[in-house]
PDB file of C-alpha atoms in Angstrom:
ATOM      1  CA  MET U   1      63.474 154.881 -14.362  1.00 58.00           C
ATOM      2  CA  LYS U   2      64.959 154.565 -10.991  1.00 67.00           C
ATOM      3  CA  SER U   3      62.021 155.830  -8.743  1.00 69.00           C
ATOM      4  CA  PRO U   4      60.385 153.405  -6.549  1.00 75.00           C
ATOM      5  CA  GLU U   5      56.914 154.856  -7.416  1.00 76.00           C
ATOM      6  CA  ASN U   6      54.725 153.456 -10.054  1.00 75.00           C
ATOM      7  CA  VAL U   7      54.296 155.329 -13.134  1.00 74.00           C
ATOM      8  CA  ILE U   8      51.456 156.059 -15.832  1.00 78.00           C
ATOM      9  CA  ILE U   9      52.591 156.690 -19.244  1.00 78.00           C
ATOM     10  CA  LYS U  10      50.263 158.503 -21.549  1.00 77.00           C
ATOM     11  CA  ALA U  11      52.373 157.628 -24.634  1.00 75.00           C
ATOM     12  CA  HIS U  12      50.110 159.156 -27.002  1.00 75.00           C
ATOM     13  CA  GLY U  13      48.746 162.266 -25.238  1.00 78.00           C
ATOM     14  CA  SER U  14      46.110 163.158 -22.663  1.00 79.00           C
ATOM     15  CA  ILE U  15      42.554 164.201 -22.817  1.00 82.00           C
ATOM     16  CA  ASP U  16      44.042 167.377 -20.822  1.00 85.00           C
ATOM     17  CA  ASP U  17      45.659 168.443 -24.083  1.00 83.00           C
ATOM     18  CA  THR U  18      43.816 167.041 -27.215  1.00 82.00           C
ATOM     19  CA  ASP U  19      45.914 169.185 -29.594  1.00 81.00           C
ATOM     20  CA  GLU U  20      48.907 166.735 -28.801  1.00 79.00           C
ATOM     21  CA  ILE U  21      46.899 163.343 -28.891  1.00 82.00           C
ATOM     22  CA  ILE U  22      48.229 160.989 -31.586  1.00 80.00           C
ATOM     23  CA  PHE U  23      45.588 159.001 -33.756  1.00 77.00           C
ATOM     24  CA  THR U  24      47.296 158.445 -37.035  1.00 80.00           C
ATOM     25  CA  SER U  25      49.989 156.448 -38.394  1.00 77.00           C
ATOM     26  CA  LYS U  26      51.581 159.723 -39.603  1.00 85.00           C
ATOM     27  CA  GLN U  27      51.170 160.914 -36.232  1.00 84.00           C
ATOM     28  CA  TYR U  28      52.858 157.918 -34.891  1.00 80.00           C
ATOM     29  CA  TYR U  29      56.046 158.191 -37.287  1.00 82.00           C
ATOM     30  CA  GLN U  30      56.363 161.848 -36.425  1.00 87.00           C
ATOM     31  CA  ALA U  31      56.440 161.115 -32.801  1.00 84.00           C
ATOM     32  CA  GLN U  32      58.879 158.242 -33.105  1.00 84.00           C
ATOM     33  CA  GLU U  33      61.117 160.568 -35.286  1.00 90.00           C
ATOM     34  CA  LYS U  34      60.596 163.739 -32.959  1.00 89.00           C
ATOM     35  CA  TYR U  35      60.826 161.757 -29.652  1.00 87.00           C
ATOM     36  CA  PRO U  36      63.601 158.860 -30.142  1.00 89.00           C
ATOM     37  CA  ASP U  37      64.655 159.060 -26.620  1.00 90.00           C
ATOM     38  CA  PHE U  38      61.153 158.556 -25.073  1.00 86.00           C
ATOM     39  CA  TYR U  39      60.920 155.298 -27.413  1.00 85.00           C
ATOM     40  CA  SER U  40      64.323 154.063 -26.160  1.00 88.00           C
ATOM     41  CA  LEU U  41      63.187 154.732 -22.655  1.00 86.00           C
ATOM     42  CA  LEU U  42      59.644 152.959 -23.104  1.00 85.00           C
ATOM     43  CA  LYS U  43      61.567 149.847 -24.801  1.00 87.00           C
ATOM     44  CA  ALA U  44      63.821 150.000 -21.546  1.00 87.00           C
ATOM     45  CA  LEU U  45      60.883 150.075 -19.229  1.00 85.00           C
ATOM     46  CA  PHE U  46      59.138 147.173 -21.041  1.00 86.00           C
ATOM     47  CA  GLN U  47      62.460 145.100 -20.737  1.00 87.00           C
ATOM     48  CA  THR U  48      63.090 145.816 -16.860  1.00 84.00           C
ATOM     49  CA  HIS U  49      59.587 146.054 -15.523  1.00 83.00           C
ATOM     50  CA  THR U  50      56.271 144.477 -15.496  1.00 85.00           C
ATOM     51  CA  VAL U  51      53.813 146.534 -17.314  1.00 86.00           C
ATOM     52  CA  LEU U  52      50.025 146.357 -16.637  1.00 87.00           C
ATOM     53  CA  PHE U  53      47.840 147.879 -19.536  1.00 85.00           C
ATOM     54  CA  LEU U  54      44.596 149.189 -18.366  1.00 82.00           C
ATOM     55  CA  GLY U  55      42.145 150.600 -20.809  1.00 75.00           C
ATOM     56  CA  TYR U  56      44.130 149.222 -23.635  1.00 75.00           C
ATOM     57  CA  SER U  57      43.178 146.781 -26.369  1.00 75.00           C
ATOM     58  CA  LEU U  58      46.747 145.848 -27.895  1.00 80.00           C
ATOM     59  CA  ASN U  59      45.694 147.552 -31.118  1.00 80.00           C
ATOM     60  CA  ASP U  60      48.133 150.403 -31.073  1.00 77.00           C
ATOM     61  CA  PRO U  61      51.036 149.708 -33.717  1.00 76.00           C
ATOM     62  CA  ASP U  62      53.349 151.813 -31.919  1.00 75.00           C
ATOM     63  CA  ILE U  63      53.325 150.019 -28.685  1.00 81.00           C
ATOM     64  CA  ASN U  64      52.993 146.630 -30.115  1.00 84.00           C
ATOM     65  CA  LEU U  65      56.045 147.156 -32.285  1.00 83.00           C
ATOM     66  CA  VAL U  66      57.789 147.745 -28.989  1.00 84.00           C
ATOM     67  CA  LEU U  67      56.599 144.742 -27.315  1.00 88.00           C
ATOM     68  CA  GLN U  68      57.327 142.646 -30.415  1.00 87.00           C
ATOM     69  CA  SER U  69      60.806 143.763 -30.801  1.00 85.00           C
ATOM     70  CA  ILE U  70      61.562 142.879 -27.143  1.00 86.00           C
ATOM     71  CA  ARG U  71      59.779 139.689 -27.225  1.00 85.00           C
ATOM     72  CA  ASN U  72      62.621 137.752 -28.496  1.00 77.00           C
ATOM     73  CA  THR U  73      65.009 139.055 -25.797  1.00 76.00           C
ATOM     74  CA  SER U  74      62.743 138.924 -22.728  1.00 75.00           C
ATOM     75  CA  SER U  75      61.971 135.951 -20.814  1.00 74.00           C
ATOM     76  CA  SER U  76      58.395 134.666 -21.146  1.00 74.00           C
ATOM     77  CA  ALA U  77      58.649 133.992 -17.460  1.00 75.00           C
ATOM     78  CA  ALA U  78      58.387 137.753 -16.789  1.00 81.00           C
ATOM     79  CA  PRO U  79      55.319 138.687 -19.011  1.00 88.00           C
ATOM     80  CA  HIS U  80      53.403 141.921 -19.068  1.00 90.00           C
ATOM     81  CA  TYR U  81      49.725 142.027 -18.211  1.00 90.00           C
ATOM     82  CA  ILE U  82      46.471 143.352 -19.764  1.00 89.00           C
ATOM     83  CA  VAL U  83      43.156 143.743 -17.886  1.00 89.00           C
ATOM     84  CA  ILE U  84      40.355 142.790 -20.246  1.00 88.00           C
ATOM     85  CA  LYS U  85      36.707 141.839 -19.743  1.00 87.00           C
ATOM     86  CA  GLU U  86      36.039 138.328 -19.973  1.00 89.00           C
ATOM     87  CA  GLY U  87      35.129 136.953 -23.286  1.00 89.00           C
ATOM     88  CA  ILE U  88      37.870 137.648 -25.371  1.00 88.00           C
ATOM     89  CA  SER U  89      38.494 134.975 -28.031  1.00 92.00           C
ATOM     90  CA  LYS U  90      41.180 132.273 -26.693  1.00 93.00           C
ATOM     91  CA  HIS U  91      42.815 132.706 -30.000  1.00 94.00           C
ATOM     92  CA  ILE U  92      43.421 136.268 -29.669  1.00 91.00           C
ATOM     93  CA  VAL U  93      44.733 135.663 -25.943  1.00 91.00           C
ATOM     94  CA  LYS U  94      47.341 133.065 -27.316  1.00 94.00           C
ATOM     95  CA  HIS U  95      48.246 135.490 -29.875  1.00 92.00           C
ATOM     96  CA  TRP U  96      49.105 138.119 -27.421  1.00 91.00           C
ATOM     97  CA  GLU U  97      50.839 135.692 -25.283  1.00 91.00           C
ATOM     98  CA  ASP U  98      52.971 134.218 -28.232  1.00 91.00           C
ATOM     99  CA  THR U  99      53.507 137.580 -29.949  1.00 90.00           C
ATOM    100  CA  TYR U 100      53.805 140.265 -27.126  1.00 91.00           C
ATOM    101  CA  ASN U 101      54.497 138.145 -24.042  1.00 91.00           C
ATOM    102  CA  VAL U 102      51.306 139.713 -22.752  1.00 92.00           C
ATOM    103  CA  ARG U 103      49.014 137.712 -20.631  1.00 90.00           C
ATOM    104  CA  CYS U 104      45.541 138.478 -19.834  1.00 89.00           C
ATOM    105  CA  LEU U 105      43.782 139.162 -16.583  1.00 87.00           C
ATOM    106  CA  GLU U 106      40.004 138.999 -17.171  1.00 86.00           C
ATOM    107  CA  TYR U 107      37.389 140.657 -15.229  1.00 85.00           C
ATOM    108  CA  GLY U 108      33.532 140.446 -15.158  1.00 83.00           C
ATOM    109  CA  PRO U 109      31.185 139.233 -16.354  1.00 84.00           C
ATOM    110  CA  SER U 110      30.205 142.821 -16.366  1.00 83.00           C
ATOM    111  CA  TYR U 111      32.100 146.244 -16.144  1.00 83.00           C
ATOM    112  CA  ASP U 112      30.474 146.495 -12.592  1.00 84.00           C
ATOM    113  CA  ASN U 113      32.898 143.780 -11.514  1.00 82.00           C
ATOM    114  CA  PHE U 114      35.921 145.900 -12.706  1.00 84.00           C
ATOM    115  CA  GLN U 115      36.734 147.662  -9.118  1.00 85.00           C
ATOM    116  CA  GLU U 116      36.156 144.412  -7.392  1.00 85.00           C
ATOM    117  CA  ASN U 117      38.382 142.261  -9.468  1.00 84.00           C
ATOM    118  CA  ILE U 118      41.240 145.199  -9.575  1.00 84.00           C
ATOM    119  CA  GLU U 119      41.063 144.987  -5.769  1.00 87.00           C
ATOM    120  CA  GLU U 120      41.419 141.266  -5.801  1.00 85.00           C
ATOM    121  CA  LEU U 121      44.454 141.604  -8.096  1.00 84.00           C
ATOM    122  CA  LYS U 122      45.792 144.337  -5.905  1.00 86.00           C
ATOM    123  CA  ASN U 123      45.679 142.004  -2.733  1.00 87.00           C
ATOM    124  CA  LEU U 124      47.136 139.170  -4.890  1.00 85.00           C
ATOM    125  CA  VAL U 125      50.088 141.268  -5.718  1.00 84.00           C
ATOM    126  CA  LEU U 126      50.807 142.492  -2.321  1.00 89.00           C
ATOM    127  CA  GLY U 127      50.710 138.916  -0.966  1.00 89.00           C
ATOM    128  CA  LEU U 128      53.254 137.910  -3.479  1.00 83.00           C
ATOM    129  CA  ARG U 129      55.485 140.639  -2.846  1.00 85.00           C
ATOM    130  CA  GLU U 130      55.398 140.041   0.941  1.00 91.00           C
ATOM    131  CA  GLU U 131      55.927 136.329   0.209  1.00 90.00           C
ATOM    132  CA  ARG U 132      59.081 137.228  -1.972  1.00 85.00           C
ATOM    133  CA  ASN U 133      60.330 140.106   0.425  1.00 87.00           C
ATOM    134  CA  ILE U 134      59.762 142.610  -2.302  1.00 83.00           C
ATOM    135  CA  PRO U 135      59.321 146.197  -1.127  1.00 77.00           C
TER     136      PRO U 135
END
């Protein structure tokens, strides 16, 4: 948590070890029971850092519970972000913002625009960090 490096968390496993991937509700429950420190760390990260979700649909009950539980104690001025293909219902976007404090960053209109739009986002973030003197 104290590292200045960006972190990628594969909370439910990796394609490199398919035997350990979590898919079912029972597996979610077992993981929470077996790794309570991980879930405490995850909650702490969500409370102290901005999270960018890539390749995620906000349909994961495990992560949603963490987001929902910290929603009431975190500032809506410090949201998390999800990158999605444009065209998601405005109702769903509002629900994610209100329930999970997650704002949508859309790319598109096609998947071909993803890399270009991510580069634009990166440049905006770097500009904001420079403007605010953030390393």
